[in-house]
Amino acid sequence: MSTVPVPARDYGAYRVWAPHAQQVTVRIDGAEQRMRTAGDGWFELPEVPAVPGARYAFRLDGSEPWLPDPRSLSQPDGVHADSEVVDPAPLRQETAWTGRELRGRILYELHVGTFTPGPDGRGGTFDSAIERLDELVELGVDAVELMPVAPFPGDRGWGYDGVGLYGVHAAYGGPEGLARFVAAAHRRGLAVVLDVVHNHLGPAGNYLGRFGPYFTDRHHTPWGSAINLDAPGSRQVRDFLLGSARLWLVDVGVDGLRLDAVHELRDDSERHVLAELADAVSAWEQETGRPLTLIAESDRNQPATVTPTAHGGLGMDMQWADDVHHGVHAWISGERTGYYADFGSAEALATVLEEVFLHAGTWSSFRQEVWGAPVDPGSGEYDAHSFVTFLQDHDQVGNRAAGDRIHHGIAPGAQAAASALILLGPGTPMLFQGEEWAASTPFTYFTAHEEELGALVSAGRRQEFAAMGWGKQVPDPQLRSTFESSILRWREREQTGHAAMLEWYRTLIALRREHADLRDPALATTAVEVLAEGTVLLRRGGLAVLAHRGPGPHPAGPRAAEVLASFGEVARNADGTLALAGPGAVVLRPVR
């Protein structure tokens, strides 16, 4: 496998890789022209410039329907229609932004379609999202992480059914809208991370397999045949993925990529595609003069994911730490079903806060096998900031039957306690849109598939949750009302209960910025003391977080030399120990 990063793409030329085709015809604004072979399965039309705004499509061997470009940046009329020529260079707006190291910073995950009501109240756009960036700056956020924006069927969806790895969904504003969003975020000092899906394509509008060996039956994933990373033709497929990453990081100017479910990138090559991507990104950092970040979602619980490639790892800067979420969620909520079965105790909570993984070469009852490997607290190759931690995210909310958020089922004081453990814990914290003011809206699963596929998705959703015993009413993903119910109601922030939670989140983030102990990436300086099954003390250097889930008072807590912040009814006993009358949290400096 080549180790040379893929070169910049020429967006002013018509080129396509179709190694199985004998001839390829391109239709440009209605005029058909036969393309010439260019070696290695490529076809090109060098004498005709690709002018921005032109519509084009390909036909293979004269027998297939007209197909959109696999590297299309814009599908203004949908995933089945002609592509539009876009040159990303003019879209870039000059700003003073020089980039930002994101490890240990505050991330904020948002879905463009539901982050704001949008101009007509029926769905958000990049431009309507820009109007709310100042609130994120005021909150103290350092980076926004956009859920996938690749073209997908219909006008609404999560984006994980995308079919264009180089494109931007038209309903959000297309590539021009994304460019405006990136520039607006940078002007406010916010980095932008883009969630990308390299492990599969959606079922509708996926034409890659017609062009070449983009998929292989050597491996299988939950979505079917795997992306071809190690079978014949895989070099071009790997370059296809690398080229997409380069587009976002170099040409468009985003600051990082969140890579969906990398455990489904099945690759038996001598060098894993993630390691190749990591080394390519290092080269692009030198080219752009900006730090660039790769964040992996991985189910494997393997520190090798965030170990540098020079030491045999995959070279990711960070990975999502689901075990931390499960440990906090199950402890604070009392849930024990499904993958929460091994979590929920204060002991499990202490383990994930101190060691990141609960399943670390140990038995997982949900998977019915030994799982994971331990994190080394003394490692010089990664640290606590290498793990993204969160109380809520799109999966852990949206993949519940009704899309209910954790604070819909627990007391405000309990949310305050859980959020303090995340925001002041050792990892890189991430918030999910609306969490900071305890949004009343759910985040449901929603789609806009064509009728036949949509009916199958709706039925499958009902069957899945019936088997898990999660509620009797499952919102139909296909109904527009399901989507619109998830749109945030920003006026809630001003209401009493919501405003109090928002102020708590602001306070926690400010404390993290103010105190070096709360930003310390060393796992060795983090310790958790279990005071009772419902009460823990998280120690972070010379500071501590007392978290109590309630419902009643907790046993005698630590003696506090100083209380920095609190949520809930707090009293100081005669001996200097603290007492919470119910669920809540206290950030304190213990008496030494």
Coordinates of C-alpha atoms in Angstrom, one line a residue:
M1 CA 0.0 0.0 0.0
S2 CA 1.2 3.5 -0.8
T3 CA 2.1 5.8 2.1
V4 CA 2.0 9.0 0.0
P5 CA -0.9 11.2 0.9
V6 CA -3.3 11.6 -2.1
P7 CA -2.7 14.8 -4.1
A8 CA -5.2 17.6 -4.3
R9 CA -8.1 16.9 -6.6
D10 CA -8.5 18.9 -9.8
Y11 CA -12.0 20.2 -9.5
G12 CA -11.9 21.8 -12.9
A13 CA -11.8 18.5 -14.8
Y14 CA -14.3 15.7 -15.6
R15 CA -12.7 12.5 -14.4
V16 CA -14.1 9.2 -13.0
W17 CA -12.8 5.9 -11.9
A18 CA -14.8 3.0 -13.6
P19 CA -12.3 0.1 -14.0
H20 CA -15.0 -2.4 -15.1
A21 CA -16.3 -0.2 -17.9
Q22 CA -15.2 -0.4 -21.5
Q23 CA -16.5 3.1 -22.2
V24 CA -17.9 6.0 -20.3
T25 CA -20.1 8.9 -21.5
V26 CA -20.5 12.1 -19.7
R27 CA -23.6 14.3 -20.1
I28 CA -22.9 18.0 -19.4
D29 CA -25.9 20.3 -19.3
G30 CA -27.6 17.9 -21.7
A31 CA -24.8 17.4 -24.2
E32 CA -23.2 14.0 -24.3
Q33 CA -19.5 13.3 -24.9
R34 CA -17.5 10.2 -24.8
M35 CA -14.6 10.2 -22.3
R36 CA -11.1 8.9 -23.0
T37 CA -9.2 6.2 -21.0
A38 CA -6.5 7.6 -18.7
G39 CA -5.0 4.4 -17.2
D40 CA -5.7 2.5 -14.0
G41 CA -9.4 2.4 -14.8
W42 CA -9.8 6.2 -15.0
F43 CA -11.7 8.0 -17.7
E44 CA -11.3 11.8 -18.4
L45 CA -12.4 14.6 -20.8
P46 CA -9.5 17.0 -20.5
E47 CA -10.5 19.3 -23.4
V48 CA -13.7 20.3 -21.7
P49 CA -13.3 22.4 -18.5
A50 CA -15.7 21.7 -15.6
V51 CA -17.3 25.0 -15.1
P52 CA -19.0 25.7 -11.7
G53 CA -22.7 25.4 -11.9
A54 CA -22.7 22.9 -14.8
R55 CA -24.8 19.8 -14.3
Y56 CA -23.4 16.4 -15.3
A57 CA -23.8 12.7 -15.0
F58 CA -22.1 9.5 -16.3
R59 CA -23.2 6.5 -18.3
L60 CA -21.2 3.3 -18.2
D61 CA -21.0 1.1 -21.4
G62 CA -24.2 2.7 -22.8
S63 CA -26.5 0.4 -20.9
E64 CA -26.7 1.8 -17.4
P65 CA -28.9 4.8 -16.4
W66 CA -27.2 8.2 -16.0
L67 CA -25.3 8.2 -12.7
P68 CA -24.2 11.0 -10.4
D69 CA -20.4 11.4 -9.8
P70 CA -19.1 9.4 -6.9
R71 CA -17.0 12.5 -6.0
S72 CA -19.8 15.0 -6.5
L73 CA -19.7 18.0 -4.2
S74 CA -23.3 18.9 -4.8
Q75 CA -26.5 17.1 -5.6
P76 CA -29.0 20.0 -5.7
D77 CA -31.8 17.8 -7.1
G78 CA -31.3 14.8 -4.9
V79 CA -29.1 11.7 -4.7
H80 CA -30.4 10.2 -7.9
A81 CA -30.1 13.3 -10.1
D82 CA -27.2 14.9 -12.0
S83 CA -24.3 16.3 -10.1
E84 CA -23.3 20.0 -10.0
V85 CA -19.8 21.2 -10.6
V86 CA -18.4 23.0 -7.6
D87 CA -15.0 24.5 -7.1
P88 CA -14.4 24.7 -3.3
A89 CA -11.5 27.2 -3.5
P90 CA -13.7 30.3 -4.1
L91 CA -15.9 29.2 -1.2
R92 CA -13.1 29.6 1.4
Q93 CA -13.4 32.9 3.2
E94 CA -10.2 34.5 4.7
T95 CA -10.3 34.7 8.4
A96 CA -7.7 35.1 11.2
W97 CA -8.2 31.5 12.2
T98 CA -5.0 29.5 12.7
G99 CA -6.5 26.3 14.2
R100 CA -6.8 24.8 17.6
E101 CA -5.7 21.7 19.4
L102 CA -8.9 20.0 20.4
R103 CA -7.8 17.4 22.9
G104 CA -9.1 18.4 26.3
R105 CA -11.4 21.1 24.9
I106 CA -15.2 21.3 25.1
L107 CA -16.9 19.8 22.1
Y108 CA -20.6 20.4 21.2
E109 CA -22.4 17.9 18.9
L110 CA -25.2 19.3 16.8
H111 CA -27.6 18.2 14.0
V112 CA -28.0 21.0 11.5
G113 CA -31.7 20.1 10.7
T114 CA -32.9 20.2 14.4
F115 CA -30.4 22.7 16.0
T116 CA -32.7 25.5 14.9
P117 CA -36.2 25.7 13.4
G118 CA -34.8 27.2 10.2
P119 CA -36.2 30.0 8.1
D120 CA -39.6 28.4 7.7
G121 CA -39.8 26.6 11.0
R122 CA -39.6 23.2 9.4
G123 CA -35.9 22.5 9.6
G124 CA -32.6 24.2 10.1
T125 CA -29.8 25.2 7.7
F126 CA -26.2 26.2 8.0
D127 CA -27.2 29.8 7.9
S128 CA -29.8 29.5 10.7
A129 CA -27.2 27.6 12.8
I130 CA -24.8 30.5 12.3
E131 CA -27.3 32.7 14.1
R132 CA -26.9 30.6 17.3
L133 CA -23.1 30.3 17.4
D134 CA -22.7 33.3 19.7
E135 CA -24.7 31.4 22.4
L136 CA -22.2 28.5 22.1
V137 CA -19.3 30.9 22.5
E138 CA -21.0 32.4 25.6
L139 CA -21.5 28.8 27.0
G140 CA -17.8 28.3 26.7
V141 CA -17.7 25.7 23.9
D142 CA -14.4 25.3 21.9
A143 CA -15.6 23.3 18.9
V144 CA -18.8 22.3 17.2
E145 CA -19.2 18.8 15.8
L146 CA -21.6 18.5 13.0
M147 CA -23.5 15.3 12.5
P148 CA -23.0 14.0 8.9
V149 CA -23.9 16.5 6.1
A150 CA -23.4 14.2 3.1
P151 CA -26.3 14.0 0.6
F152 CA -29.0 11.6 1.7
P153 CA -32.5 10.7 0.4
G154 CA -35.2 13.2 1.2
D155 CA -34.9 16.5 3.1
R156 CA -34.5 15.2 6.6
G157 CA -32.5 12.5 8.3
W158 CA -29.6 11.9 10.7
G159 CA -27.1 11.7 7.8
Y160 CA -25.8 8.2 8.4
D161 CA -27.6 7.1 5.3
G162 CA -25.5 9.4 3.2
V163 CA -24.3 8.3 -0.2
G164 CA -22.0 11.1 -1.3
L165 CA -18.7 11.2 0.6
Y166 CA -17.6 14.4 -1.1
G167 CA -21.0 16.2 -1.1
V168 CA -23.0 18.4 1.2
H169 CA -26.8 18.0 1.7
A170 CA -28.7 20.5 -0.4
A171 CA -31.5 21.1 2.2
Y172 CA -28.8 22.4 4.6
G173 CA -27.4 24.9 2.1
G174 CA -25.0 22.7 0.1
P175 CA -21.2 23.3 0.0
E176 CA -21.7 27.1 -0.1
G177 CA -23.7 26.9 3.2
L178 CA -21.1 24.7 4.8
A179 CA -18.3 27.1 3.8
R180 CA -20.2 30.0 5.3
F181 CA -20.7 28.1 8.5
V182 CA -17.0 27.2 8.8
A183 CA -16.0 30.8 8.3
A184 CA -18.6 32.1 10.8
A185 CA -17.4 29.6 13.4
H186 CA -13.8 30.4 12.9
R187 CA -14.5 34.2 13.2
R188 CA -15.9 33.4 16.7
G189 CA -13.0 31.3 17.7
L190 CA -14.8 28.0 17.3
A191 CA -13.3 24.9 15.6
V192 CA -15.5 22.8 13.3
V193 CA -15.4 18.9 13.4
L194 CA -17.3 17.1 10.7
D195 CA -18.8 13.6 11.3
V196 CA -18.1 11.4 8.3
V197 CA -19.2 7.9 7.5
H198 CA -16.6 5.8 5.7
N199 CA -17.8 2.3 6.8
H200 CA -21.0 2.1 4.6
L201 CA -23.3 4.0 2.3
G202 CA -27.0 4.4 2.6
P203 CA -29.4 2.0 0.8
A204 CA -30.9 4.6 -1.5
G205 CA -28.8 6.4 -4.1
N206 CA -25.7 4.2 -3.5
Y207 CA -24.3 3.8 -7.0
L208 CA -20.6 3.2 -6.1
G209 CA -20.8 -0.5 -6.8
R210 CA -21.7 0.2 -10.4
F211 CA -18.5 2.1 -11.0
G212 CA -16.0 -0.3 -9.5
P213 CA -15.0 -2.6 -6.7
Y214 CA -15.9 -0.2 -3.8
F215 CA -17.3 -3.1 -1.8
T216 CA -16.1 -6.6 -1.0
D217 CA -17.7 -9.9 0.2
R218 CA -14.5 -10.7 2.0
H219 CA -16.0 -9.0 5.0
H220 CA -19.5 -8.2 6.1
T221 CA -20.9 -5.4 8.3
P222 CA -24.3 -4.7 9.8
W223 CA -25.1 -2.9 6.5
G224 CA -24.0 -5.8 4.2
S225 CA -20.7 -6.1 2.2
A226 CA -17.9 -4.1 3.6
I227 CA -16.1 -1.2 2.0
N228 CA -13.2 -2.7 0.0
L229 CA -10.0 -1.9 1.9
D230 CA -8.0 -5.0 1.2
A231 CA -9.3 -6.8 -1.9
P232 CA -8.3 -6.2 -5.5
G233 CA -9.0 -2.6 -6.5
S234 CA -8.7 -1.4 -2.8
R235 CA -5.9 1.1 -3.5
Q236 CA -8.2 3.3 -5.5
V237 CA -11.0 2.8 -2.8
R238 CA -8.6 3.8 -0.1
D239 CA -7.6 6.9 -2.1
F240 CA -11.3 7.7 -2.5
L241 CA -11.6 7.8 1.3
L242 CA -8.4 9.8 1.7
G243 CA -9.5 12.2 -1.0
S244 CA -12.7 12.9 0.8
A245 CA -10.9 13.6 4.1
R246 CA -8.5 15.9 2.3
L247 CA -11.5 17.8 0.8
W248 CA -12.9 18.6 4.2
L249 CA -9.7 19.3 6.1
V250 CA -7.7 21.1 3.4
D251 CA -10.0 22.4 0.7
V252 CA -13.0 23.3 2.9
G253 CA -11.0 24.1 6.0
V254 CA -12.7 22.1 8.8
D255 CA -10.6 21.3 11.8
G256 CA -11.3 17.7 12.4
L257 CA -13.2 14.6 11.4
R258 CA -15.3 12.3 13.6
L259 CA -15.1 8.9 11.9
D260 CA -18.2 6.8 12.4
A261 CA -17.9 3.2 13.7
V262 CA -14.3 2.6 12.7
H263 CA -14.6 -1.0 14.0
E264 CA -16.6 -1.7 10.8
L265 CA -13.7 -0.6 8.6
R266 CA -12.7 -4.2 8.0
D267 CA -9.1 -4.1 6.8
D268 CA -6.6 -7.0 6.8
S269 CA -4.0 -5.1 5.0
E270 CA -0.5 -4.8 6.3
R271 CA -1.3 -1.2 7.1
H272 CA -4.8 -0.3 8.3
V273 CA -6.5 2.5 6.4
L274 CA -6.9 4.5 9.6
A275 CA -3.2 4.5 10.2
E276 CA -2.7 5.6 6.6
L277 CA -5.2 8.4 7.1
A278 CA -3.5 9.5 10.3
D279 CA -0.2 9.8 8.6
A280 CA -1.8 11.7 5.6
V281 CA -3.4 14.1 8.0
S282 CA 0.0 14.7 9.7
A283 CA 1.3 15.7 6.3
W284 CA -1.7 18.0 5.7
E285 CA -1.1 19.7 9.0
Q286 CA 2.3 20.7 7.6
E287 CA 0.8 21.8 4.4
T288 CA -2.0 24.0 6.0
G289 CA -0.1 25.2 9.1
R290 CA -3.1 24.2 11.2
P291 CA -3.6 21.4 13.8
L292 CA -6.0 18.8 12.4
T293 CA -7.9 16.3 14.5
L294 CA -9.2 12.8 14.0
I295 CA -11.8 11.4 16.4
A296 CA -12.8 7.7 16.1
E297 CA -16.0 6.1 17.2
S298 CA -14.9 2.6 18.1
D299 CA -16.7 -0.2 19.9
R300 CA -13.5 -2.2 20.5
N301 CA -12.2 -0.6 23.7
Q302 CA -8.7 -0.7 22.4
P303 CA -6.1 1.9 23.4
A304 CA -4.3 1.0 20.2
T305 CA -6.9 3.2 18.5
V306 CA -5.3 6.4 20.0
T307 CA -1.7 5.0 20.0
P308 CA 0.6 6.8 17.4
T309 CA 1.3 5.0 14.2
A310 CA 5.0 5.2 14.9
H311 CA 4.3 2.8 17.9
G312 CA 2.0 0.4 16.0
G313 CA -1.3 2.1 16.7
L314 CA -4.0 3.6 14.4
G315 CA -3.0 7.1 15.2
M316 CA -6.3 8.6 16.1
D317 CA -6.1 11.8 18.2
M318 CA -9.2 10.8 20.2
Q319 CA -11.9 8.1 20.5
W320 CA -15.4 8.2 21.9
A321 CA -15.5 6.5 25.3
D322 CA -18.9 4.8 25.5
D323 CA -18.1 3.0 28.7
V324 CA -17.8 6.3 30.5
H325 CA -21.2 7.3 29.2
H326 CA -22.7 3.9 30.2
G327 CA -21.2 4.1 33.7
V328 CA -22.5 7.6 34.4
H329 CA -25.9 7.1 32.7
A330 CA -26.7 3.8 34.4
W331 CA -25.5 5.0 37.8
I332 CA -27.5 8.2 37.7
S333 CA -30.7 6.8 36.0
G334 CA -30.9 3.3 37.4
E335 CA -31.2 1.7 34.0
R336 CA -29.8 -1.8 33.6
T337 CA -31.2 -3.2 30.4
G338 CA -29.3 -4.1 27.2
Y339 CA -25.7 -2.8 27.2
Y340 CA -26.2 -1.2 30.6
A341 CA -26.3 -4.6 32.3
D342 CA -22.7 -4.5 33.6
F343 CA -22.9 -0.9 34.6
G344 CA -24.9 1.0 37.2
S345 CA -23.0 0.4 40.4
A346 CA -20.9 3.1 42.1
E347 CA -17.9 0.7 41.7
A348 CA -18.4 0.6 37.9
L349 CA -18.8 4.4 37.9
A350 CA -15.5 4.7 39.7
T351 CA -13.8 2.3 37.3
V352 CA -14.8 4.2 34.1
L353 CA -13.9 7.6 35.6
E354 CA -10.4 6.4 36.6
E355 CA -9.7 3.9 33.9
V356 CA -12.0 4.8 30.9
F357 CA -12.9 1.3 30.0
L358 CA -15.0 -1.1 32.2
H359 CA -14.6 -3.9 29.7
A360 CA -10.8 -4.0 29.4
G361 CA -10.0 -7.6 28.7
T362 CA -12.9 -8.6 30.9
W363 CA -16.2 -10.3 30.4
S364 CA -19.0 -8.4 28.7
S365 CA -22.4 -9.9 29.5
F366 CA -24.0 -7.9 26.6
R367 CA -21.6 -9.3 24.0
Q368 CA -21.2 -12.6 25.7
E369 CA -17.4 -12.6 25.4
V370 CA -14.2 -11.1 26.8
W371 CA -13.8 -7.6 25.5
G372 CA -11.3 -4.7 25.2
A373 CA -7.9 -4.0 26.7
P374 CA -6.9 -1.8 29.6
V375 CA -5.9 1.8 29.4
D376 CA -2.4 2.4 30.8
P377 CA -2.6 5.5 33.1
G378 CA 1.1 6.0 32.8
S379 CA 1.3 5.8 29.0
G380 CA 3.3 8.4 27.2
E381 CA 1.5 7.6 23.9
Y382 CA -2.0 8.8 25.0
D383 CA -3.7 10.2 28.0
A384 CA -7.2 11.0 29.4
H385 CA -7.7 13.7 26.8
S386 CA -7.5 11.0 24.2
F387 CA -11.0 9.9 25.2
V388 CA -14.2 11.9 24.4
T389 CA -16.7 11.6 27.2
F390 CA -20.3 12.6 27.3
L391 CA -23.6 12.4 29.2
Q392 CA -25.6 12.5 26.0
D393 CA -25.0 12.1 22.3
H394 CA -27.1 11.5 19.2
D395 CA -26.8 7.7 19.6
Q396 CA -27.5 7.4 23.3
V397 CA -30.6 9.7 22.9
G398 CA -31.9 9.0 19.4
N399 CA -31.5 5.3 19.6
R400 CA -34.0 5.1 22.5
A401 CA -37.5 4.2 21.5
A402 CA -38.9 7.7 22.0
G403 CA -35.7 9.7 21.7
D404 CA -36.0 10.8 25.3
R405 CA -33.1 12.6 26.9
I406 CA -31.7 11.5 30.2
H407 CA -33.0 14.6 32.0
H408 CA -36.5 13.7 31.0
G409 CA -36.4 10.8 33.5
I410 CA -34.3 12.2 36.4
A411 CA -34.3 15.2 38.7
P412 CA -32.5 18.3 37.8
G413 CA -30.1 17.8 40.6
A414 CA -29.2 14.3 39.2
Q415 CA -28.5 15.9 35.8
A416 CA -26.3 18.4 37.6
A417 CA -24.4 15.7 39.3
A418 CA -23.9 13.6 36.2
S419 CA -22.8 16.6 34.1
A420 CA -20.3 17.6 36.7
L421 CA -18.6 14.2 36.5
I422 CA -18.3 14.6 32.7
L423 CA -17.3 18.2 32.4
L424 CA -14.9 18.1 35.3
G425 CA -13.7 14.6 34.7
P426 CA -10.4 13.7 33.0
G427 CA -11.6 13.2 29.4
T428 CA -12.4 15.5 26.6
P429 CA -16.0 16.5 27.3
M430 CA -18.7 16.7 24.7
L431 CA -22.2 18.1 25.0
F432 CA -25.2 17.2 22.8
Q433 CA -27.3 20.1 21.5
G434 CA -29.8 21.4 24.1
E435 CA -28.4 19.3 26.9
E436 CA -27.0 22.5 28.5
W437 CA -30.5 23.9 29.2
A438 CA -32.2 20.5 29.8
A439 CA -34.2 20.8 26.5
S440 CA -37.7 19.6 26.7
T441 CA -37.6 18.3 23.1
P442 CA -36.6 14.7 22.4
F443 CA -34.1 13.7 19.7
T444 CA -35.9 11.0 17.7
Y445 CA -34.8 8.9 14.8
F446 CA -36.3 10.4 11.6
T447 CA -36.0 9.7 7.9
A448 CA -37.6 10.7 4.6
H449 CA -37.1 7.6 2.5
E450 CA -39.2 6.7 -0.5
E451 CA -42.4 4.9 0.4
E452 CA -41.3 1.3 0.1
L453 CA -38.0 1.7 1.9
G454 CA -39.5 4.0 4.5
A455 CA -42.1 1.4 5.4
L456 CA -39.4 -1.2 6.0
V457 CA -37.4 1.2 8.2
S458 CA -40.5 2.1 10.3
A459 CA -41.4 -1.6 10.8
G460 CA -37.8 -2.5 11.7
R461 CA -37.7 0.2 14.3
R462 CA -40.9 -1.1 16.0
Q463 CA -39.6 -4.6 16.0
E464 CA -36.2 -3.6 17.4
F465 CA -37.6 -1.8 20.4
A466 CA -40.3 -4.4 21.0
A467 CA -37.5 -7.0 21.4
M468 CA -35.7 -4.7 23.9
G469 CA -38.8 -3.8 25.9
W470 CA -38.2 -0.1 25.5
G471 CA -41.7 1.4 25.5
K472 CA -44.8 0.7 23.6
Q473 CA -45.0 3.8 21.5
V474 CA -42.3 4.2 18.9
P475 CA -42.5 7.4 16.8
D476 CA -42.8 6.6 13.0
P477 CA -39.4 7.9 11.6
Q478 CA -41.1 8.7 8.3
L479 CA -43.6 11.2 9.7
R480 CA -42.5 14.9 9.4
S481 CA -43.9 15.5 12.9
T482 CA -41.3 13.0 14.3
F483 CA -38.6 15.2 12.9
E484 CA -40.2 18.5 13.8
S485 CA -40.7 17.4 17.4
S486 CA -36.9 17.2 17.8
I487 CA -36.2 20.8 16.7
L488 CA -34.8 22.7 19.7
R489 CA -36.9 25.4 21.3
W490 CA -34.4 28.1 22.1
R491 CA -36.8 30.3 24.1
E492 CA -36.8 27.6 26.8
R493 CA -33.3 28.9 27.8
E494 CA -35.0 31.9 29.5
Q495 CA -37.4 29.8 31.6
T496 CA -36.6 29.3 35.2
G497 CA -35.7 25.6 35.4
H498 CA -33.9 25.6 32.0
A499 CA -32.1 28.8 32.8
A500 CA -30.7 27.3 36.1
M501 CA -29.3 24.3 34.3
L502 CA -27.8 26.5 31.6
E503 CA -26.1 28.6 34.3
W504 CA -24.8 25.4 35.9
Y505 CA -23.2 24.2 32.7
R506 CA -21.6 27.7 32.1
T507 CA -20.2 27.5 35.7
L508 CA -18.7 24.1 35.2
I509 CA -17.1 25.0 31.9
A510 CA -15.7 28.2 33.5
L511 CA -14.3 26.2 36.4
R512 CA -12.6 23.8 34.0
R513 CA -11.0 26.7 32.2
E514 CA -9.9 28.5 35.4
H515 CA -8.3 25.5 37.3
A516 CA -5.5 23.6 35.8
D517 CA -6.3 20.5 38.0
L518 CA -9.6 20.2 36.1
R519 CA -7.8 20.2 32.8
D520 CA -5.1 17.8 33.8
P521 CA -4.9 14.9 31.3
A522 CA -3.1 12.5 33.6
L523 CA -5.3 9.6 34.6
A524 CA -3.0 9.1 37.6
T525 CA -4.2 12.3 39.2
T526 CA -7.9 11.2 39.0
A527 CA -9.4 9.1 41.9
V528 CA -12.9 8.3 42.9
E529 CA -14.0 7.6 46.4
V530 CA -17.3 5.8 46.8
L531 CA -19.0 7.3 49.9
A532 CA -22.2 5.3 49.4
E533 CA -23.9 3.6 46.5
G534 CA -25.6 6.9 45.5
T535 CA -22.7 9.2 46.4
V536 CA -19.2 9.5 45.0
L537 CA -16.3 12.0 45.4
L538 CA -14.3 12.6 42.2
R539 CA -10.9 13.9 43.1
R540 CA -9.0 16.0 40.5
G541 CA -5.7 17.0 41.9
G542 CA -6.4 19.5 44.7
L543 CA -10.1 19.9 43.8
A544 CA -13.0 17.5 44.0
V545 CA -16.6 16.9 42.8
L546 CA -19.1 15.6 45.3
A547 CA -21.9 14.0 43.2
H548 CA -25.1 12.6 44.8
R549 CA -27.9 11.0 42.8
G550 CA -30.5 11.1 45.6
P551 CA -33.4 11.0 46.2
G552 CA -32.7 11.6 49.9
P553 CA -29.7 13.1 51.7
H554 CA -26.2 11.6 51.4
P555 CA -23.9 10.4 54.2
A556 CA -21.3 12.7 55.6
G557 CA -19.2 14.1 52.8
P558 CA -15.7 15.6 52.8
R559 CA -14.6 18.6 54.8
A560 CA -14.4 21.6 52.4
A561 CA -11.9 24.4 52.7
E562 CA -13.7 26.2 49.9
V563 CA -16.9 25.6 47.9
L564 CA -16.4 26.7 44.3
A565 CA -19.9 25.9 43.0
S566 CA -23.0 23.8 43.9
F567 CA -26.3 22.7 42.5
G568 CA -28.9 21.6 45.0
E569 CA -29.5 22.3 48.7
V570 CA -26.1 22.2 50.4
A571 CA -25.3 22.5 54.1
R572 CA -22.1 22.6 56.0
N573 CA -22.0 20.5 59.2
A574 CA -20.4 21.7 62.4
D575 CA -17.3 19.6 61.7
G576 CA -16.9 21.2 58.2
T577 CA -18.3 18.3 56.2
L578 CA -20.8 19.0 53.5
A579 CA -24.3 17.6 53.2
L580 CA -26.7 17.6 50.2
A581 CA -30.4 17.2 51.0
G582 CA -31.1 15.6 47.7
P583 CA -29.6 15.0 44.3
G584 CA -27.0 17.5 43.3
A585 CA -23.3 18.3 43.1
V586 CA -20.7 20.4 44.8
V587 CA -17.3 21.4 43.4
L588 CA -14.9 22.0 46.3
R589 CA -11.4 22.3 47.5
P590 CA -11.1 19.6 50.3
V591 CA -9.4 20.3 53.6
R592 CA -6.0 18.6 53.3

